[in-house]
Short mmCIF file of C-alpha atoms and ligand atoms in Angstrom, two decimals:
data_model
loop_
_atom_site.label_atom_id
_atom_site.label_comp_id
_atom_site.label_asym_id
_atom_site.label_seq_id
_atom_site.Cartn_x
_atom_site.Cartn_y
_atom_site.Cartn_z
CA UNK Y 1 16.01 174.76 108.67
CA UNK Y 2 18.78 177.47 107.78
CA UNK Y 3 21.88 177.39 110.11
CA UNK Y 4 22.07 180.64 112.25
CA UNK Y 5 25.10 183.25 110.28
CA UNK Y 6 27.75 184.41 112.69
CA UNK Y 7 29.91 187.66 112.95
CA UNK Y 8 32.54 185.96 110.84
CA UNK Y 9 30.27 184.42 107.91
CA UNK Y 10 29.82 188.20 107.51
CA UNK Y 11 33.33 187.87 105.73
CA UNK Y 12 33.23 184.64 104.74
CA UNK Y 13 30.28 185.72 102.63
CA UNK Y 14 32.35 188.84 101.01
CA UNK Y 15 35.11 186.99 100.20
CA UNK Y 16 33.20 183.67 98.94
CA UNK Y 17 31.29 186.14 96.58
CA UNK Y 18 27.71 184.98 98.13
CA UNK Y 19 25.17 187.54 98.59
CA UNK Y 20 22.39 187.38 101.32
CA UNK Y 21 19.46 189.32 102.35
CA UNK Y 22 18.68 191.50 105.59
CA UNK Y 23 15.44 192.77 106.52
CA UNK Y 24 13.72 194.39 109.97
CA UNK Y 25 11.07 192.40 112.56
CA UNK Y 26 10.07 194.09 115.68
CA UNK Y 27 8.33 191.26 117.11
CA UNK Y 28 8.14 187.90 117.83
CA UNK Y 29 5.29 187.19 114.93
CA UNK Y 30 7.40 188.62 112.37
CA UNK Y 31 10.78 187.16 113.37
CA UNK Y 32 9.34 183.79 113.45
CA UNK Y 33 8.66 184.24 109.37
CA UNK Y 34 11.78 185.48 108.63
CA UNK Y 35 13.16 182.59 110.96
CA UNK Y 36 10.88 180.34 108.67
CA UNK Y 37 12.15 182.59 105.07
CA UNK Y 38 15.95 181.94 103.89
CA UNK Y 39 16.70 185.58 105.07
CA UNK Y 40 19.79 185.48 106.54
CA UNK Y 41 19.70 188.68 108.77
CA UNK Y 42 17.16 190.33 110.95
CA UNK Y 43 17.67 194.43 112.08
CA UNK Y 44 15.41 195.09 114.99
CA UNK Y 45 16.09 199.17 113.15
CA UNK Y 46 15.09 202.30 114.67
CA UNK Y 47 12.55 202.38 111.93
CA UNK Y 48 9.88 200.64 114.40
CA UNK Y 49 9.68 204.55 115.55
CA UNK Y 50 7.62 205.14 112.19
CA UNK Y 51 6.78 201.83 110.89
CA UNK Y 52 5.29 200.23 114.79
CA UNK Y 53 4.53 203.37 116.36
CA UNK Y 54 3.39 206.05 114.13
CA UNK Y 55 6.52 208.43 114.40
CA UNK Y 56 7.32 211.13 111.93
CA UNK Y 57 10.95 209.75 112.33
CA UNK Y 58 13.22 207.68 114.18
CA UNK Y 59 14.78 210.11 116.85
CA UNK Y 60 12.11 209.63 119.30
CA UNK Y 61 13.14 205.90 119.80
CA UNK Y 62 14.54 205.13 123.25
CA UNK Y 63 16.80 202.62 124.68
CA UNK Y 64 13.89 200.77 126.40
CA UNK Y 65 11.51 200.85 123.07
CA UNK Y 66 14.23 198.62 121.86
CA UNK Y 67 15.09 196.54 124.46
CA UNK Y 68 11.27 196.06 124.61
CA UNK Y 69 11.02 195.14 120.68
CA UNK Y 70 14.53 193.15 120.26
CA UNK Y 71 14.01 190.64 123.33
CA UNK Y 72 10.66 188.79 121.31
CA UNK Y 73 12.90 188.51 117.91
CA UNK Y 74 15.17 187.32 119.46
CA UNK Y 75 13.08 184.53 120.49
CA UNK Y 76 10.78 184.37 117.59
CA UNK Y 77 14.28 183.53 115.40
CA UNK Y 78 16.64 181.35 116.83
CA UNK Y 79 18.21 180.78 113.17
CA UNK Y 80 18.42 184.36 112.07
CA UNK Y 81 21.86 186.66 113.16
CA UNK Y 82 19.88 189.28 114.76
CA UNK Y 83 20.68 193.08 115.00
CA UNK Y 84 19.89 195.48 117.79
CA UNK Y 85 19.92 198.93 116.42
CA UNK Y 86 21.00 202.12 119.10
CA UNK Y 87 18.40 204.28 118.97
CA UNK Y 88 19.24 208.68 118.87
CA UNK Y 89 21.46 210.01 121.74
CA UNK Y 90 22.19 206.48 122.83
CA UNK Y 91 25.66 206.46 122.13
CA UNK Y 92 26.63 210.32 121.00
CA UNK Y 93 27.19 211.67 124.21
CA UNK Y 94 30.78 209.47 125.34
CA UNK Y 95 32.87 206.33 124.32
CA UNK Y 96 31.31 205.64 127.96
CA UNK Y 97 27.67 205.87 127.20
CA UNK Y 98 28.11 204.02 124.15
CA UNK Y 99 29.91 200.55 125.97
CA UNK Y 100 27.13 201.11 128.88
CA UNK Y 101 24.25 201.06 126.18
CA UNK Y 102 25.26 198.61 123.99
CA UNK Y 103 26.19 196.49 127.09
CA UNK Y 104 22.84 197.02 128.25
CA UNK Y 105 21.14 195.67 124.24
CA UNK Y 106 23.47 192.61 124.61
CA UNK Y 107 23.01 191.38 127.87
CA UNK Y 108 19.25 192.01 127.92
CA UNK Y 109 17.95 190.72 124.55
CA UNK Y 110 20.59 188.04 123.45
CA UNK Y 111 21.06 190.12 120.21
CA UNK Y 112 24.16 189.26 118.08
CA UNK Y 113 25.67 192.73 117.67
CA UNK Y 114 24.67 196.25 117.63
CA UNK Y 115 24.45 199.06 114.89
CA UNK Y 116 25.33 203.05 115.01
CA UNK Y 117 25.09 205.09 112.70
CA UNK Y 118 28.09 207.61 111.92
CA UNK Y 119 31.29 208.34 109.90
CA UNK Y 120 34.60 209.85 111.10
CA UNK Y 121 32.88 211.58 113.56
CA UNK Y 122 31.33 208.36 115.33
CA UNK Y 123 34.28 206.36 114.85
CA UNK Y 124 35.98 207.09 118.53
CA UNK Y 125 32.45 205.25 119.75
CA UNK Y 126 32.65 202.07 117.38
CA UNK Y 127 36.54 201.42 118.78
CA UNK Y 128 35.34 201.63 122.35
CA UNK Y 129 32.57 199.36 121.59
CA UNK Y 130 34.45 196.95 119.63
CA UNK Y 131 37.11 197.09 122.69
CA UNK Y 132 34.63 196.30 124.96
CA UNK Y 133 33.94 192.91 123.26
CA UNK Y 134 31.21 193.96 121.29
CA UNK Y 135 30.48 193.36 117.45
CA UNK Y 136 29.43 196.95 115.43
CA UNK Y 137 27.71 196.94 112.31
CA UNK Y 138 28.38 200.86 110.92
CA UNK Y 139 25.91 202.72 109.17
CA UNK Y 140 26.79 205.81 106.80
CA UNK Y 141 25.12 207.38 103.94
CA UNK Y 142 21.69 208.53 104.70
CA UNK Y 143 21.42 208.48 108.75
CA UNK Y 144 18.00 208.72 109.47
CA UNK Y 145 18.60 209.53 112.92
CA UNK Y 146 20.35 213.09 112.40
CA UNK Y 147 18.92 213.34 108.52
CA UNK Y 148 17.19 216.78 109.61
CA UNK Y 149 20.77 217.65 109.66
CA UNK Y 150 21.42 216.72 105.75
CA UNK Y 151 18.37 218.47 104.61
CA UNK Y 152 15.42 215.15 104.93
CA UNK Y 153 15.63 211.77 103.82
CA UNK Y 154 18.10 212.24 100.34
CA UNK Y 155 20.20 210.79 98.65
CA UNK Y 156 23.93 211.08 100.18
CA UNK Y 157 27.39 210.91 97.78
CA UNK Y 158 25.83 212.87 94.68
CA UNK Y 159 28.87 215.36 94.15
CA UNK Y 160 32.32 214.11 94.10
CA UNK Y 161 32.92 215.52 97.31
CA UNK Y 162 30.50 213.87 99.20
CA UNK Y 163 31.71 210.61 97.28
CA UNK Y 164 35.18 211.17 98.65
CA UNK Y 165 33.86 211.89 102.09
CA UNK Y 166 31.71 208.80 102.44
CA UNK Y 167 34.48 206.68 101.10
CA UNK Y 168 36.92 208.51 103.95
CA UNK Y 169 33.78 207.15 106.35
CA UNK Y 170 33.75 203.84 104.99
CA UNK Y 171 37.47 203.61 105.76
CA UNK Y 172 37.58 205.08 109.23
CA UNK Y 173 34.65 203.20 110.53
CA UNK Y 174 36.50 199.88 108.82
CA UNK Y 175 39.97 201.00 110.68
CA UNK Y 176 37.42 201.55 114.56
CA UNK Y 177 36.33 197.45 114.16
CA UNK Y 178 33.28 197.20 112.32
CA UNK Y 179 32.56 194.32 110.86
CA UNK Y 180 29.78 195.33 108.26
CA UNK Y 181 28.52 198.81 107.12
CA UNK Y 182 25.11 199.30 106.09
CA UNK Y 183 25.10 202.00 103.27
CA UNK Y 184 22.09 203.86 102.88
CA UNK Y 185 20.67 205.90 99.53
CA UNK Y 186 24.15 206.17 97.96
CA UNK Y 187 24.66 206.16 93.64
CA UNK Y 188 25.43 202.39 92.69
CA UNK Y 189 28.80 203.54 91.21
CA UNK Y 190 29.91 205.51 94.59
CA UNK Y 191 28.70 202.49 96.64
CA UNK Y 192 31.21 200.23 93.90
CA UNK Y 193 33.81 202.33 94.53
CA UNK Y 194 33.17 201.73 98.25
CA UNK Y 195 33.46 197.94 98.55
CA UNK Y 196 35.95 198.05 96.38
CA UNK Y 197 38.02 200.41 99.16
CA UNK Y 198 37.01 198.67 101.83
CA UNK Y 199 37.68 194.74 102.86
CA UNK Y 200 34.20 194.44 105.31
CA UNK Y 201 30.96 194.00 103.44
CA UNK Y 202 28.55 196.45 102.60
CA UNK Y 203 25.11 196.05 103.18
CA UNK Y 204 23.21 198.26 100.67
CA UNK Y 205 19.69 199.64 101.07
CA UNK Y 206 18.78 202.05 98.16
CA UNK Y 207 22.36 202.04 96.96
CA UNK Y 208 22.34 199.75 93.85
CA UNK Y 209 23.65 196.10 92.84
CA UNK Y 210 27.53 196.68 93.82
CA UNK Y 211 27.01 195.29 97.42
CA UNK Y 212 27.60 191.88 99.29
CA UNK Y 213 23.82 192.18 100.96
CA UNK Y 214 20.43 193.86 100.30
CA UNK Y 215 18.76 195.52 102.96
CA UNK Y 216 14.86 196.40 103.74
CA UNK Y 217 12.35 197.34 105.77
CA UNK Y 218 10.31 194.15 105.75
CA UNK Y 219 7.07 196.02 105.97
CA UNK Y 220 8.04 198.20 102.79
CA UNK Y 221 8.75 194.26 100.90
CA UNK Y 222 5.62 193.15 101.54
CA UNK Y 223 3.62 195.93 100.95
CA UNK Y 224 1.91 196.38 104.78
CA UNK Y 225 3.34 200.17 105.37
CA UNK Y 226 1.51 202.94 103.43
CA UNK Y 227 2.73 206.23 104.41
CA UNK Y 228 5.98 206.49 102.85
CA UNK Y 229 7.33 204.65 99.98
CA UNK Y 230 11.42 205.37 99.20
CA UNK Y 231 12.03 204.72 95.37
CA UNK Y 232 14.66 202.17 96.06
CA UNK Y 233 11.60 199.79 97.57
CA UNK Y 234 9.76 197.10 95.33
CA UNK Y 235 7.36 195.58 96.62
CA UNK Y 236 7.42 191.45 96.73
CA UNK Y 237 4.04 191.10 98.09
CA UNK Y 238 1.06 193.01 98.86
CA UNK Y 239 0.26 191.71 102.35
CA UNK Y 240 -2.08 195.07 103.34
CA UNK Y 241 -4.22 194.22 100.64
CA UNK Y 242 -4.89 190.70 101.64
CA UNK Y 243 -5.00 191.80 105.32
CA UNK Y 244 -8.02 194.04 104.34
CA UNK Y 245 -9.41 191.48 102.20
CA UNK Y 246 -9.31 189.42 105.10
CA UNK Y 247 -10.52 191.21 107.41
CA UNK Y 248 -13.57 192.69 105.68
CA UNK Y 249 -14.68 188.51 105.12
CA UNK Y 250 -14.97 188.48 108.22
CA UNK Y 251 -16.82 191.47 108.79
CA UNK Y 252 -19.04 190.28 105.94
CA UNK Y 253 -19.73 186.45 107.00
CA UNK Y 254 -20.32 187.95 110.56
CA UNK Y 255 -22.73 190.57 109.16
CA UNK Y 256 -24.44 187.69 106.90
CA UNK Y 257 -24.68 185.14 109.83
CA UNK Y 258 -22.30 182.54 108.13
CA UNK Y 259 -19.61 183.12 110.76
CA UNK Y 260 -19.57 181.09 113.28
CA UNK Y 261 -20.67 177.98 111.32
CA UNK Y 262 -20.89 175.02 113.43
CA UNK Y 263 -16.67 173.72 111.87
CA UNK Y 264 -15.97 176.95 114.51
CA UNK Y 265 -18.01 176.44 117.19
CA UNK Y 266 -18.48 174.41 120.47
CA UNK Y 267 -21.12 171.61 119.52
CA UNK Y 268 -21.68 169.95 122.63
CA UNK Y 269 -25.38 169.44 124.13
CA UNK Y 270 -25.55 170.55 127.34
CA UNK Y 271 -28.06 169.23 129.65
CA UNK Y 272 -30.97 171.84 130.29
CA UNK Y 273 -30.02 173.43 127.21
O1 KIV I 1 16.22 201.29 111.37
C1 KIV I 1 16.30 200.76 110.25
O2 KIV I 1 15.36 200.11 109.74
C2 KIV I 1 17.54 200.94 109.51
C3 KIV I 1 17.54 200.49 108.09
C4 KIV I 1 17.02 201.59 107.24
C5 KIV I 1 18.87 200.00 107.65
O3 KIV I 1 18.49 201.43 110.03
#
């Protein structure tokens, strides 16, 4: 059994040159197969908005939708470093609101750290956190939370301005504490220039090779979500298809008459009957 990553293997990992892998579970089924996997990192994202409950997007998420979905992965992966993500308006209000929520994710789910997403203008938050005694895993690039704001889900760091600017993020969220950035639908060579600039490692997801960790949506990797598929996603597995499969068999044999057969039933003579 894999030996459970902490905060500092984060680095360790950078600066050893070892890449891992980081994917989402947002409940105790799923966690316990990416306990079982060699996946080094679960996120217990926002994402469960649209990918568990149907959203259009993530903003609708609240604090006690993920308290409710982190506290089972938590228990479903006892080997696996385990991320609690702060859903919309959870933390953009005041340094305040941010230590009282992200107090509130630690103490009730036993996660291992938090994630916000934000730049410069977010970074006032990640200090207070971090100076509260809490790890922060950043997330810049595409924000999915406020990405009605940069015109949808797109790709962010196309023109060299942008470049510069996410670079400037990368920087000043390094300089508030955290200890990893996840970098979200970025050009591979912006995202190189990136980790080069920065000592923390990046955690790409639809920003190319030049990072210390891939990142997805588990559901997306194994080919159970439908609706929406980003280009950066390849699927490893087609798990909806053999879920169908499955499930129509059944139908089928229970149609035909050959489910239950007697291997799944309760053979035992009862007197009388
Ligand atoms: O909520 C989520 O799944 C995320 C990933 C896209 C990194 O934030």
């Amino acid at each position: 059994m894999k030996k459970k990553m902490t905060v500092l293997d984060f680095q360790k990992y950078k600066d050893e040159g070892k890449k891992f892998t980081y994917v989402t579970a947002y409940d105790y089924t799923t966690a316990s197969i990416v306990n079982d996997s060699e996946s080094e990192v679960i996120l217990v994202g926002d994402s469960l908005g649209m990918v568990m409950l149907g959203y259009s997007e993530t903003a609708g998420v609240t604090m006690d939708d993920m308290v409710h979905h982190i506290k089972p992965v938590v228990k479903g992966a006892p080997n696996t470093f385990v991320v609690g993500d702060m859903p919309f308006g959870s933390y953009n209000v005041s340094c305040e609101q941010a230590i009282m929520n992200a107090n509130r994710l630690m103490k009730e789910t036993g996660c291992d750290c938090i994630k916000l997403e934000g730049g410069v203008e977010m970074a006032d938050k990640i200090g207070a956190i971090v100076k509260a005694g809490i790890p922060v895993m950043g997330h810049i690039g595409l924000t999915p939370q406020t990405s009605s704001q940069l015109g949808g889900f797109r790709i962010q760091g196309g023109t060299p301005e942008s470049a510069a600017q996410l670079i400037e993020d990368a920087k000043v969220i390094e300089k508030a504490g955290a200890f990893s950035m996840v970098v979200e639908c970025v050009p591979s060579c912006v995202t190189k220039a990136l980790s080069k600039a920065i000592k923390v490692p990046v955690l790409g997801i639809g920003a190319g090779p030049y990072v210390d960790c891939q990142v997805l949506v588990t559901q997306d990797l194994l080919g159970m979500y439908r609706d929406f598929k980003p280009k950066f996603v390849k699927r490893f597995a087609q798990i909806r298809k053999s879920m169908v499969e499955g499930l129509n068999q059944f139908h089928k044999e229970t149609l035909d008459g050959t489910f239950p057969s007697p291997e799944y039933s309760f053979n035992a003579k009862v007197e009388g009957y």
